[in-house]
PDB file of C-alpha atoms in Angstrom:
ATOM      1  CA  LYS A   5      15.952  -0.914   6.549  1.00  0.00           C
ATOM      2  CA  PRO A   6      13.937   0.685   3.861  1.00  0.00           C
ATOM      3  CA  GLU A   7      10.651   0.624   5.867  1.00  0.00           C
ATOM      4  CA  ILE A   8       7.377   2.249   5.170  1.00  0.00           C
ATOM      5  CA  PRO A   9       6.103   4.515   8.070  1.00  0.00           C
ATOM      6  CA  ASN A  10       3.195   2.730   9.852  1.00  0.00           C
ATOM      7  CA  GLN A  11       1.203   6.133   9.091  1.00  0.00           C
ATOM      8  CA  ILE A  12       1.511   5.710   5.635  1.00  0.00           C
ATOM      9  CA  GLN A  13       0.575   2.212   5.787  1.00  0.00           C
ATOM     10  CA  LYS A  14      -2.440   3.068   7.566  1.00  0.00           C
ATOM     11  CA  GLN A  15      -3.649   5.625   5.128  1.00  0.00           C
ATOM     12  CA  PHE A  16      -2.882   3.075   1.836  1.00  0.00           C
ATOM     13  CA  GLN A  17      -5.063   0.569   4.016  1.00  0.00           C
ATOM     14  CA  LYS A  18      -7.839   3.201   4.294  1.00  0.00           C
ATOM     15  CA  PHE A  19      -7.964   4.053   0.473  1.00  0.00           C
ATOM     16  CA  LEU A  20      -8.062  -0.141  -0.199  1.00  0.00           C
ATOM     17  CA  LYS A  21     -10.708  -0.260   2.533  1.00  0.00           C
ATOM     18  CA  ASN A  22     -12.484   2.269   1.096  1.00  0.00           C
ATOM     19  CA  LYS A  23     -12.093   1.036  -2.743  1.00  0.00           C
ATOM     20  CA  LEU A  24     -10.870   4.469  -4.014  1.00  0.00           C
ATOM     21  CA  TYR A  25      -8.781   2.797  -6.492  1.00  0.00           C
ATOM     22  CA  GLY A  26     -11.292   1.524  -8.868  1.00  0.00           C
ATOM     23  CA  GLU A  27     -10.348  -0.999 -11.159  1.00  0.00           C
ATOM     24  CA  MET A  28      -6.730  -0.596 -10.036  1.00  0.00           C
ATOM     25  CA  ASP A  29      -7.109  -4.289  -8.720  1.00  0.00           C
ATOM     26  CA  TRP A  30      -3.749  -4.812  -8.790  1.00  0.00           C
ATOM     27  CA  LEU A  31      -3.427  -2.124  -5.898  1.00  0.00           C
ATOM     28  CA  LYS A  32      -5.263  -4.630  -3.446  1.00  0.00           C
ATOM     29  CA  LYS A  33      -3.451  -7.695  -4.521  1.00  0.00           C
ATOM     30  CA  THR A  34      -0.392  -6.495  -3.999  1.00  0.00           C
ATOM     31  CA  GLU A  35      -0.809  -4.934  -0.677  1.00  0.00           C
ATOM     32  CA  TYR A  36       1.551  -6.843   1.365  1.00  0.00           C
ATOM     33  CA  ARG A  37       4.394  -6.638  -0.931  1.00  0.00           C
ATOM     34  CA  ARG A  38       3.870  -2.858  -0.754  1.00  0.00           C
ATOM     35  CA  LYS A  39       3.826  -2.266   2.910  1.00  0.00           C
ATOM     36  CA  SER A  40       7.488  -2.862   2.332  1.00  0.00           C
ATOM     37  CA  PRO A  41      10.225  -3.249   0.186  1.00  0.00           C
ATOM     38  CA  ILE A  42      11.539  -6.372   2.766  1.00  0.00           C
ATOM     39  CA  ASN A  43       8.257  -8.081   1.843  1.00  0.00           C
ATOM     40  CA  LEU A  44       9.197  -7.361  -2.028  1.00  0.00           C
ATOM     41  CA  TRP A  45      12.696  -8.676  -1.637  1.00  0.00           C
ATOM     42  CA  PRO A  46      13.559  -9.719   1.921  1.00  0.00           C
ATOM     43  CA  GLU A  47      17.298  -9.171   1.191  1.00  0.00           C
ATOM     44  CA  ALA A  48      16.862  -5.966   1.218  1.00  0.00           C
ATOM     45  CA  LYS A  49      18.715  -3.375   3.477  1.00  0.00           C
ATOM     46  CA  SER A  50      19.160  -0.085   2.073  1.00  0.00           C
ATOM     47  CA  ALA A  51      16.890   1.773  -1.084  1.00  0.00           C
ATOM     48  CA  ILE A  52      18.471   4.603  -3.057  1.00  0.00           C
ATOM     49  CA  VAL A  53      15.675   6.818  -4.891  1.00  0.00           C
ATOM     50  CA  LEU A  54      16.267   8.353  -7.771  1.00  0.00           C
ATOM     51  CA  GLY A  55      14.350  11.469  -9.695  1.00  0.00           C
ATOM     52  CA  LEU A  56      14.675  12.450 -13.231  1.00  0.00           C
ATOM     53  CA  ASN A  57      13.076  16.059 -14.162  1.00  0.00           C
ATOM     54  CA  TYR A  58      10.638  15.972 -16.816  1.00  0.00           C
ATOM     55  CA  GLY A  59       9.647  19.634 -16.118  1.00  0.00           C
ATOM     56  CA  PRO A  60       7.782  21.444 -19.109  1.00  0.00           C
ATOM     57  CA  LYS A  61       9.026  24.556 -20.896  1.00  0.00           C
ATOM     58  CA  LYS A  62       5.805  25.954 -20.050  1.00  0.00           C
ATOM     59  CA  ASN A  63       3.196  25.615 -17.567  1.00  0.00           C
ATOM     60  CA  PRO A  64       0.905  22.772 -19.310  1.00  0.00           C
ATOM     61  CA  ILE A  65      -2.347  24.672 -17.676  1.00  0.00           C
ATOM     62  CA  TYR A  66      -2.453  26.651 -20.946  1.00  0.00           C
ATOM     63  CA  LYS A  67      -3.468  23.788 -22.889  1.00  0.00           C
ATOM     64  CA  ASN A  68      -6.835  23.437 -21.342  1.00  0.00           C
ATOM     65  CA  GLN A  69      -8.114  26.471 -23.348  1.00  0.00           C
ATOM     66  CA  LYS A  70      -7.231  24.793 -26.747  1.00  0.00           C
ATOM     67  CA  LEU A  71     -10.422  22.752 -27.113  1.00  0.00           C
ATOM     68  CA  ASN A  72      -9.789  21.617 -30.584  1.00  0.00           C
ATOM     69  CA  PHE A  73      -6.413  19.873 -29.475  1.00  0.00           C
ATOM     70  CA  GLY A  74      -6.007  16.564 -27.653  1.00  0.00           C
ATOM     71  CA  ASN A  75      -4.602  17.558 -24.514  1.00  0.00           C
ATOM     72  CA  ILE A  76      -2.049  14.817 -23.014  1.00  0.00           C
ATOM     73  CA  SER A  77      -0.109  14.728 -19.760  1.00  0.00           C
ATOM     74  CA  VAL A  78       3.361  15.926 -19.926  1.00  0.00           C
ATOM     75  CA  TYR A  79       4.802  13.096 -18.711  1.00  0.00           C
ATOM     76  CA  ALA A  80       3.201  11.388 -21.776  1.00  0.00           C
ATOM     77  CA  ASN A  81       4.285  13.462 -24.498  1.00  0.00           C
ATOM     78  CA  GLY A  82       7.785  12.796 -24.755  1.00  0.00           C
ATOM     79  CA  CYS A  83       9.289   9.068 -25.027  1.00  0.00           C
ATOM     80  CA  ASP A  84       7.795   6.332 -22.663  1.00  0.00           C
ATOM     81  CA  TYR A  85       9.527   7.107 -19.407  1.00  0.00           C
ATOM     82  CA  HIS A  86       9.749   4.034 -18.413  1.00  0.00           C
ATOM     83  CA  LYS A  87      12.386   2.783 -21.090  1.00  0.00           C
ATOM     84  CA  VAL A  88      14.535   6.376 -20.679  1.00  0.00           C
ATOM     85  CA  VAL A  89      14.635   6.201 -16.434  1.00  0.00           C
ATOM     86  CA  LYS A  90      14.786   2.432 -16.486  1.00  0.00           C
ATOM     87  CA  GLY A  91      17.891   3.014 -18.825  1.00  0.00           C
ATOM     88  CA  LYS A  92      19.533   5.664 -16.687  1.00  0.00           C
ATOM     89  CA  MET A  93      19.009   3.448 -13.607  1.00  0.00           C
ATOM     90  CA  LYS A  94      20.807   0.571 -14.932  1.00  0.00           C
ATOM     91  CA  ARG A  95      24.230   2.642 -15.994  1.00  0.00           C
ATOM     92  CA  PHE A  96      23.866   4.321 -12.441  1.00  0.00           C
ATOM     93  CA  ALA A  97      23.857   0.749 -11.004  1.00  0.00           C
ATOM     94  CA  SER A  98      26.521  -0.452 -13.294  1.00  0.00           C
ATOM     95  CA  LYS A  99      28.876   2.013 -11.588  1.00  0.00           C
ATOM     96  CA  LEU A 100      27.551   2.154  -8.387  1.00  0.00           C
ATOM     97  CA  PHE A 101      27.993  -1.529  -8.042  1.00  0.00           C
ATOM     98  CA  PRO A 102      32.101  -1.810  -8.395  1.00  0.00           C
ATOM     99  CA  ILE A 103      31.940   1.267  -5.605  1.00  0.00           C
ATOM    100  CA  LEU A 104      29.615  -0.768  -3.071  1.00  0.00           C
ATOM    101  CA  ASN A 105      30.820  -4.297  -3.640  1.00  0.00           C
ATOM    102  CA  LYS A 106      34.066  -4.112  -1.753  1.00  0.00           C
ATOM    103  CA  GLU A 107      33.113  -7.444   0.024  1.00  0.00           C
ATOM    104  CA  SER A 108      31.382  -8.588  -2.859  1.00  0.00           C
ATOM    105  CA  LYS A 109      27.900 -10.437  -2.378  1.00  0.00           C
ATOM    106  CA  LEU A 110      26.669  -7.381  -2.903  1.00  0.00           C
ATOM    107  CA  ASP A 111      23.152  -7.543  -5.067  1.00  0.00           C
ATOM    108  CA  LEU A 112      21.148  -5.353  -6.266  1.00  0.00           C
ATOM    109  CA  LYS A 113      17.641  -4.699  -7.683  1.00  0.00           C
ATOM    110  CA  VAL A 114      16.390  -1.764  -9.990  1.00  0.00           C
ATOM    111  CA  PHE A 115      12.613  -0.431 -10.284  1.00  0.00           C
ATOM    112  CA  VAL A 116      10.732   2.041 -12.309  1.00  0.00           C
ATOM    113  CA  ASP A 117       7.130   2.565 -11.482  1.00  0.00           C
ATOM    114  CA  THR A 118       6.087  -1.677 -12.324  1.00  0.00           C
ATOM    115  CA  ALA A 119       6.826  -3.223  -8.889  1.00  0.00           C
ATOM    116  CA  PRO A 120       4.738  -3.016  -5.994  1.00  0.00           C
ATOM    117  CA  LEU A 121       6.744  -0.525  -4.402  1.00  0.00           C
ATOM    118  CA  MET A 122       5.514   3.030  -2.405  1.00  0.00           C
ATOM    119  CA  GLU A 123       7.848   4.700  -4.190  1.00  0.00           C
ATOM    120  CA  LYS A 124       6.544   8.416  -3.079  1.00  0.00           C
ATOM    121  CA  PRO A 125       7.408   7.478   0.886  1.00  0.00           C
ATOM    122  CA  LEU A 126      10.507   6.009   0.228  1.00  0.00           C
ATOM    123  CA  ALA A 127      11.606   9.264  -1.871  1.00  0.00           C
ATOM    124  CA  GLN A 128      10.400  11.243   0.940  1.00  0.00           C
ATOM    125  CA  LEU A 129      12.567   9.078   3.462  1.00  0.00           C
ATOM    126  CA  ALA A 130      15.589   9.878   0.857  1.00  0.00           C
ATOM    127  CA  GLY A 131      14.945  13.350   1.406  1.00  0.00           C
ATOM    128  CA  LEU A 132      14.031  13.606  -2.822  1.00  0.00           C
ATOM    129  CA  GLY A 133      10.986  15.642  -1.741  1.00  0.00           C
ATOM    130  CA  TRP A 134       7.526  14.754   0.119  1.00  0.00           C
ATOM    131  CA  GLN A 135       4.403  13.832  -0.547  1.00  0.00           C
ATOM    132  CA  GLY A 136       2.131  16.811  -1.373  1.00  0.00           C
ATOM    133  CA  LYS A 137      -1.412  17.138  -0.515  1.00  0.00           C
ATOM    134  CA  HIS A 138      -2.181  16.055  -4.211  1.00  0.00           C
ATOM    135  CA  THR A 139      -0.404  12.765  -3.295  1.00  0.00           C
ATOM    136  CA  ASN A 140       2.259  13.272  -5.854  1.00  0.00           C
ATOM    137  CA  LEU A 141       6.022  13.811  -4.841  1.00  0.00           C
ATOM    138  CA  VAL A 142       6.638  17.454  -4.709  1.00  0.00           C
ATOM    139  CA  SER A 143      10.271  19.019  -4.634  1.00  0.00           C
ATOM    140  CA  LYS A 144      11.865  22.032  -3.426  1.00  0.00           C
ATOM    141  CA  ILE A 145      14.180  21.880  -6.773  1.00  0.00           C
ATOM    142  CA  PHE A 146      11.996  20.502  -9.608  1.00  0.00           C
ATOM    143  CA  GLY A 147       8.394  21.259  -7.987  1.00  0.00           C
ATOM    144  CA  SER A 148       5.991  18.174  -9.094  1.00  0.00           C
ATOM    145  CA  TRP A 149       8.052  16.923 -11.985  1.00  0.00           C
ATOM    146  CA  LEU A 150       9.573  14.195 -11.436  1.00  0.00           C
ATOM    147  CA  PHE A 151       9.778  10.391 -12.564  1.00  0.00           C
ATOM    148  CA  LEU A 152      10.812   8.360  -9.875  1.00  0.00           C
ATOM    149  CA  GLY A 153      13.465   5.154  -9.738  1.00  0.00           C
ATOM    150  CA  VAL A 154      14.471   2.995  -6.832  1.00  0.00           C
ATOM    151  CA  ILE A 155      17.439   0.536  -6.327  1.00  0.00           C
ATOM    152  CA  LEU A 156      17.278  -2.012  -3.489  1.00  0.00           C
ATOM    153  CA  LEU A 157      20.505  -3.243  -1.956  1.00  0.00           C
ATOM    154  CA  ASN A 158      21.477  -5.952   0.051  1.00  0.00           C
ATOM    155  CA  LYS A 159      23.924  -3.637   2.003  1.00  0.00           C
ATOM    156  CA  GLU A 160      23.306  -1.188   4.711  1.00  0.00           C
ATOM    157  CA  ILE A 161      24.788   2.594   3.622  1.00  0.00           C
ATOM    158  CA  GLU A 162      24.648   5.525   4.972  1.00  0.00           C
ATOM    159  CA  ILE A 163      21.212   7.434   4.899  1.00  0.00           C
ATOM    160  CA  ASP A 164      19.974  10.976   3.920  1.00  0.00           C
ATOM    161  CA  LYS A 165      17.834  13.193   6.059  1.00  0.00           C
ATOM    162  CA  PRO A 166      14.279  12.666   5.317  1.00  0.00           C
ATOM    163  CA  GLU A 167      12.579  15.967   3.612  1.00  0.00           C
ATOM    164  CA  LYS A 168       9.739  17.618   5.957  1.00  0.00           C
ATOM    165  CA  ASP A 169       6.239  18.392   4.441  1.00  0.00           C
ATOM    166  CA  ASN A 170       6.380  21.911   2.899  1.00  0.00           C
ATOM    167  CA  CYS A 171       2.971  22.462   2.112  1.00  0.00           C
ATOM    168  CA  GLY A 172       2.108  24.702   4.358  1.00  0.00           C
ATOM    169  CA  THR A 173      -1.823  26.417   4.333  1.00  0.00           C
ATOM    170  CA  CYS A 174      -1.628  25.960   0.874  1.00  0.00           C
ATOM    171  CA  ASN A 175      -4.729  24.079  -1.016  1.00  0.00           C
ATOM    172  CA  ALA A 176      -4.020  24.989  -4.428  1.00  0.00           C
ATOM    173  CA  CYS A 177      -3.922  21.736  -6.007  1.00  0.00           C
ATOM    174  CA  LEU A 178      -6.887  20.455  -3.741  1.00  0.00           C
ATOM    175  CA  GLU A 179      -8.978  23.762  -5.269  1.00  0.00           C
ATOM    176  CA  VAL A 180      -8.066  22.922  -9.047  1.00  0.00           C
ATOM    177  CA  CYS A 181      -9.273  19.748  -9.397  1.00  0.00           C
ATOM    178  CA  PRO A 182     -11.643  19.708 -12.267  1.00  0.00           C
ATOM    179  CA  THR A 183     -13.743  16.630 -10.652  1.00  0.00           C
ATOM    180  CA  ASN A 184     -13.282  17.519  -7.212  1.00  0.00           C
ATOM    181  CA  ALA A 185     -11.473  13.649  -6.872  1.00  0.00           C
ATOM    182  CA  PHE A 186      -9.400  14.898  -3.412  1.00  0.00           C
ATOM    183  CA  ASN A 187     -11.946  14.041  -0.380  1.00  0.00           C
ATOM    184  CA  LYS A 188      -9.280  15.900   1.832  1.00  0.00           C
ATOM    185  CA  PRO A 189      -5.649  16.584   1.528  1.00  0.00           C
ATOM    186  CA  TYR A 190      -3.575  13.477   1.156  1.00  0.00           C
ATOM    187  CA  GLU A 191      -6.392  11.375   0.200  1.00  0.00           C
ATOM    188  CA  ILE A 192      -7.323  10.815  -3.356  1.00  0.00           C
ATOM    189  CA  ASP A 193     -10.595   9.244  -4.780  1.00  0.00           C
ATOM    190  CA  ALA A 194      -9.027   7.617  -7.994  1.00  0.00           C
ATOM    191  CA  ARG A 195     -12.458   6.969  -9.375  1.00  0.00           C
ATOM    192  CA  LYS A 196     -12.923  10.486 -10.115  1.00  0.00           C
ATOM    193  CA  CYS A 197     -10.024  11.528 -11.132  1.00  0.00           C
ATOM    194  CA  ILE A 198      -9.274  12.486 -14.937  1.00  0.00           C
ATOM    195  CA  SER A 199      -5.886  10.646 -15.059  1.00  0.00           C
ATOM    196  CA  TYR A 200      -7.357   7.549 -13.807  1.00  0.00           C
ATOM    197  CA  LEU A 201     -10.140   7.952 -15.887  1.00  0.00           C
ATOM    198  CA  THR A 202      -8.387   8.527 -19.107  1.00  0.00           C
ATOM    199  CA  ILE A 203      -5.916   5.776 -18.441  1.00  0.00           C
ATOM    200  CA  GLU A 204      -6.850   3.182 -16.472  1.00  0.00           C
ATOM    201  CA  TYR A 205     -10.561   3.206 -16.337  1.00  0.00           C
ATOM    202  CA  SER A 206     -12.024   0.802 -19.179  1.00  0.00           C
ATOM    203  CA  GLY A 207     -15.790   1.452 -18.521  1.00  0.00           C
ATOM    204  CA  LYS A 208     -18.066   4.324 -20.050  1.00  0.00           C
ATOM    205  CA  ILE A 209     -17.115   7.302 -18.592  1.00  0.00           C
ATOM    206  CA  PRO A 210     -20.086   9.115 -16.662  1.00  0.00           C
ATOM    207  CA  ASN A 211     -21.640  12.070 -18.471  1.00  0.00           C
ATOM    208  CA  LEU A 212     -21.127  14.342 -15.054  1.00  0.00           C
ATOM    209  CA  LEU A 213     -17.612  13.808 -15.152  1.00  0.00           C
ATOM    210  CA  MET A 214     -16.865  13.507 -18.537  1.00  0.00           C
ATOM    211  CA  GLU A 215     -18.193  17.185 -18.958  1.00  0.00           C
ATOM    212  CA  LYS A 216     -15.470  18.104 -16.765  1.00  0.00           C
ATOM    213  CA  ILE A 217     -12.882  16.736 -18.477  1.00  0.00           C
ATOM    214  CA  GLY A 218     -12.646  18.867 -21.462  1.00  0.00           C
ATOM    215  CA  ASN A 219      -9.606  18.100 -24.251  1.00  0.00           C
ATOM    216  CA  LYS A 220      -8.366  15.895 -21.806  1.00  0.00           C
ATOM    217  CA  VAL A 221      -7.387  12.308 -23.622  1.00  0.00           C
ATOM    218  CA  TYR A 222      -4.551  11.235 -21.544  1.00  0.00           C
ATOM    219  CA  GLY A 223      -3.886  11.996 -18.124  1.00  0.00           C
ATOM    220  CA  CYS A 224      -3.976  15.388 -16.251  1.00  0.00           C
ATOM    221  CA  ASP A 225      -1.593  18.109 -14.690  1.00  0.00           C
ATOM    222  CA  ASP A 226      -3.912  20.638 -13.164  1.00  0.00           C
ATOM    223  CA  CYS A 227      -2.983  19.609  -9.573  1.00  0.00           C
ATOM    224  CA  LEU A 228       0.634  19.680 -10.646  1.00  0.00           C
ATOM    225  CA  SER A 229       0.884  23.033 -12.662  1.00  0.00           C
ATOM    226  CA  VAL A 230      -0.230  25.067  -9.812  1.00  0.00           C
ATOM    227  CA  CYS A 231       1.998  24.234  -7.292  1.00  0.00           C
ATOM    228  CA  PRO A 232       3.580  27.597  -6.166  1.00  0.00           C
ATOM    229  CA  TRP A 233       6.648  24.978  -5.775  1.00  0.00           C
ATOM    230  CA  ASN A 234       6.951  25.031  -9.488  1.00  0.00           C
ATOM    231  CA  LYS A 235       8.473  28.452  -9.979  1.00  0.00           C
ATOM    232  CA  PHE A 236      11.996  27.154  -8.661  1.00  0.00           C
ATOM    233  CA  ALA A 237      11.214  24.131 -11.237  1.00  0.00           C
ATOM    234  CA  LYS A 238      13.295  23.663 -14.722  1.00  0.00           C
ATOM    235  CA  ALA A 239      12.384  22.696 -17.691  1.00  0.00           C
ATOM    236  CA  SER A 240      14.056  18.916 -18.703  1.00  0.00           C
ATOM    237  CA  SER A 241      17.478  18.307 -20.006  1.00  0.00           C
ATOM    238  CA  GLU A 242      16.359  15.086 -21.234  1.00  0.00           C
ATOM    239  CA  ILE A 243      16.211  15.515 -25.024  1.00  0.00           C
ATOM    240  CA  LYS A 244      13.739  12.249 -25.015  1.00  0.00           C
ATOM    241  CA  PHE A 245      11.169  13.948 -23.054  1.00  0.00           C
ATOM    242  CA  GLN A 246      11.372  17.319 -25.154  1.00  0.00           C
ATOM    243  CA  GLN A 247      10.057  15.572 -28.781  1.00  0.00           C
ATOM    244  CA  ILE A 248       6.729  16.847 -27.798  1.00  0.00           C
ATOM    245  CA  LYS A 249       4.059  15.322 -30.403  1.00  0.00           C
ATOM    246  CA  LYS A 250       2.289  17.555 -32.630  1.00  0.00           C
ATOM    247  CA  ASN A 251      -0.850  17.274 -34.957  1.00  0.00           C
ATOM    248  CA  LEU A 252      -2.903  16.812 -31.941  1.00  0.00           C
ATOM    249  CA  GLU A 253      -6.197  18.186 -33.004  1.00  0.00           C
ATOM    250  CA  LEU A 254      -9.115  16.173 -32.121  1.00  0.00           C
ATOM    251  CA  SER A 255      -9.853  15.729 -35.572  1.00  0.00           C
ATOM    252  CA  ASN A 256      -6.785  14.283 -36.662  1.00  0.00           C
ATOM    253  CA  LEU A 257      -6.868  12.378 -33.662  1.00  0.00           C
ATOM    254  CA  LEU A 258     -10.484  11.097 -33.885  1.00  0.00           C
ATOM    255  CA  ASN A 259      -9.482   9.420 -37.568  1.00  0.00           C
ATOM    256  CA  LEU A 260      -6.334   7.609 -36.170  1.00  0.00           C
ATOM    257  CA  SER A 261      -6.826   3.493 -37.263  1.00  0.00           C
ATOM    258  CA  ASN A 262      -5.488   1.066 -35.071  1.00  0.00           C
ATOM    259  CA  GLU A 263      -2.420   0.744 -36.795  1.00  0.00           C
ATOM    260  CA  ASP A 264      -1.820   4.694 -37.347  1.00  0.00           C
ATOM    261  CA  PHE A 265      -2.495   4.791 -33.463  1.00  0.00           C
ATOM    262  CA  LYS A 266       0.082   2.153 -32.548  1.00  0.00           C
ATOM    263  CA  LYS A 267       2.834   4.129 -35.125  1.00  0.00           C
ATOM    264  CA  PHE A 268       1.837   7.561 -33.749  1.00  0.00           C
ATOM    265  CA  PHE A 269       2.526   6.611 -30.585  1.00  0.00           C
ATOM    266  CA  SER A 270       4.816   3.992 -30.864  1.00  0.00           C
ATOM    267  CA  LYS A 271       7.630   5.485 -28.240  1.00  0.00           C
ATOM    268  CA  SER A 272       4.840   7.003 -25.856  1.00  0.00           C
ATOM    269  CA  ALA A 273       3.451   5.694 -22.777  1.00  0.00           C
ATOM    270  CA  VAL A 274      -0.175   6.530 -24.655  1.00  0.00           C
ATOM    271  CA  LYS A 275       0.567   3.551 -26.770  1.00  0.00           C
ATOM    272  CA  ARG A 276      -0.384   1.235 -24.004  1.00  0.00           C
ATOM    273  CA  ILE A 277      -3.873   2.084 -23.267  1.00  0.00           C
ATOM    274  CA  GLY A 278      -4.898   0.956 -26.957  1.00  0.00           C
ATOM    275  CA  ARG A 279      -6.495   3.155 -29.700  1.00  0.00           C
ATOM    276  CA  ASP A 280     -10.088   2.113 -28.669  1.00  0.00           C
ATOM    277  CA  LYS A 281     -10.028   3.527 -25.060  1.00  0.00           C
ATOM    278  CA  PHE A 282      -8.236   6.263 -26.478  1.00  0.00           C
ATOM    279  CA  ILE A 283     -10.932   7.149 -29.251  1.00  0.00           C
ATOM    280  CA  ARG A 284     -13.136   6.875 -26.130  1.00  0.00           C
TER     281      ARG A 284
END
């Protein structure tokens, strides 16, 4: 059964108890369903976890020095990954269905980041990678650059061997964080994370943290960028992820009207936060 390990459940409960989630109240509201895919869909008997590489051609850490440019996280530079990944997942599921549906009554559900599922622990159980000290998934083959999707099935299938933790003594991701958002390895305080502050948080960013954000206007890749396992990573072959935005000078971005913003980021994940939060 696609169960989340007790240790992970306890870590998640501690995260919620200490209110490290900031304004992301949906995490608390969906706590019960996140504890197990079965709580989300009682008929679930297996989970297939798929990853899609969005690796950049160049280590994005260099963008921190381009102070006149808006620094947008790698995952949001191309087309909105929700649409790209879900489209591929549905095509995969349509081919999977006739293979597994030997006795009929097979049912499956496809999820890409929008359902109350703990994708990263499931991905580790499926052998796709492991949840690193920066709390993100790390792969021996793709480094820290994977989008995740989950297919739940009402049928038991042969399972893969889980991936072990391969972080070792390395703390590079913890040490590089500009805002010291990690309380300790494997524990993040979202309220200090630049990705949270620039995407999820709706209030005024504290001056002390704002100074450390630098030119990052949407997300942050620092903890991902320094992971040693990225030396094996390859640039994504997905064309829709390679359509990098140009004209990202801060002076241009600050002058975007609401309509200009919608048009400029029409196919990007950036669009969802709205012009006012982006300009902030």
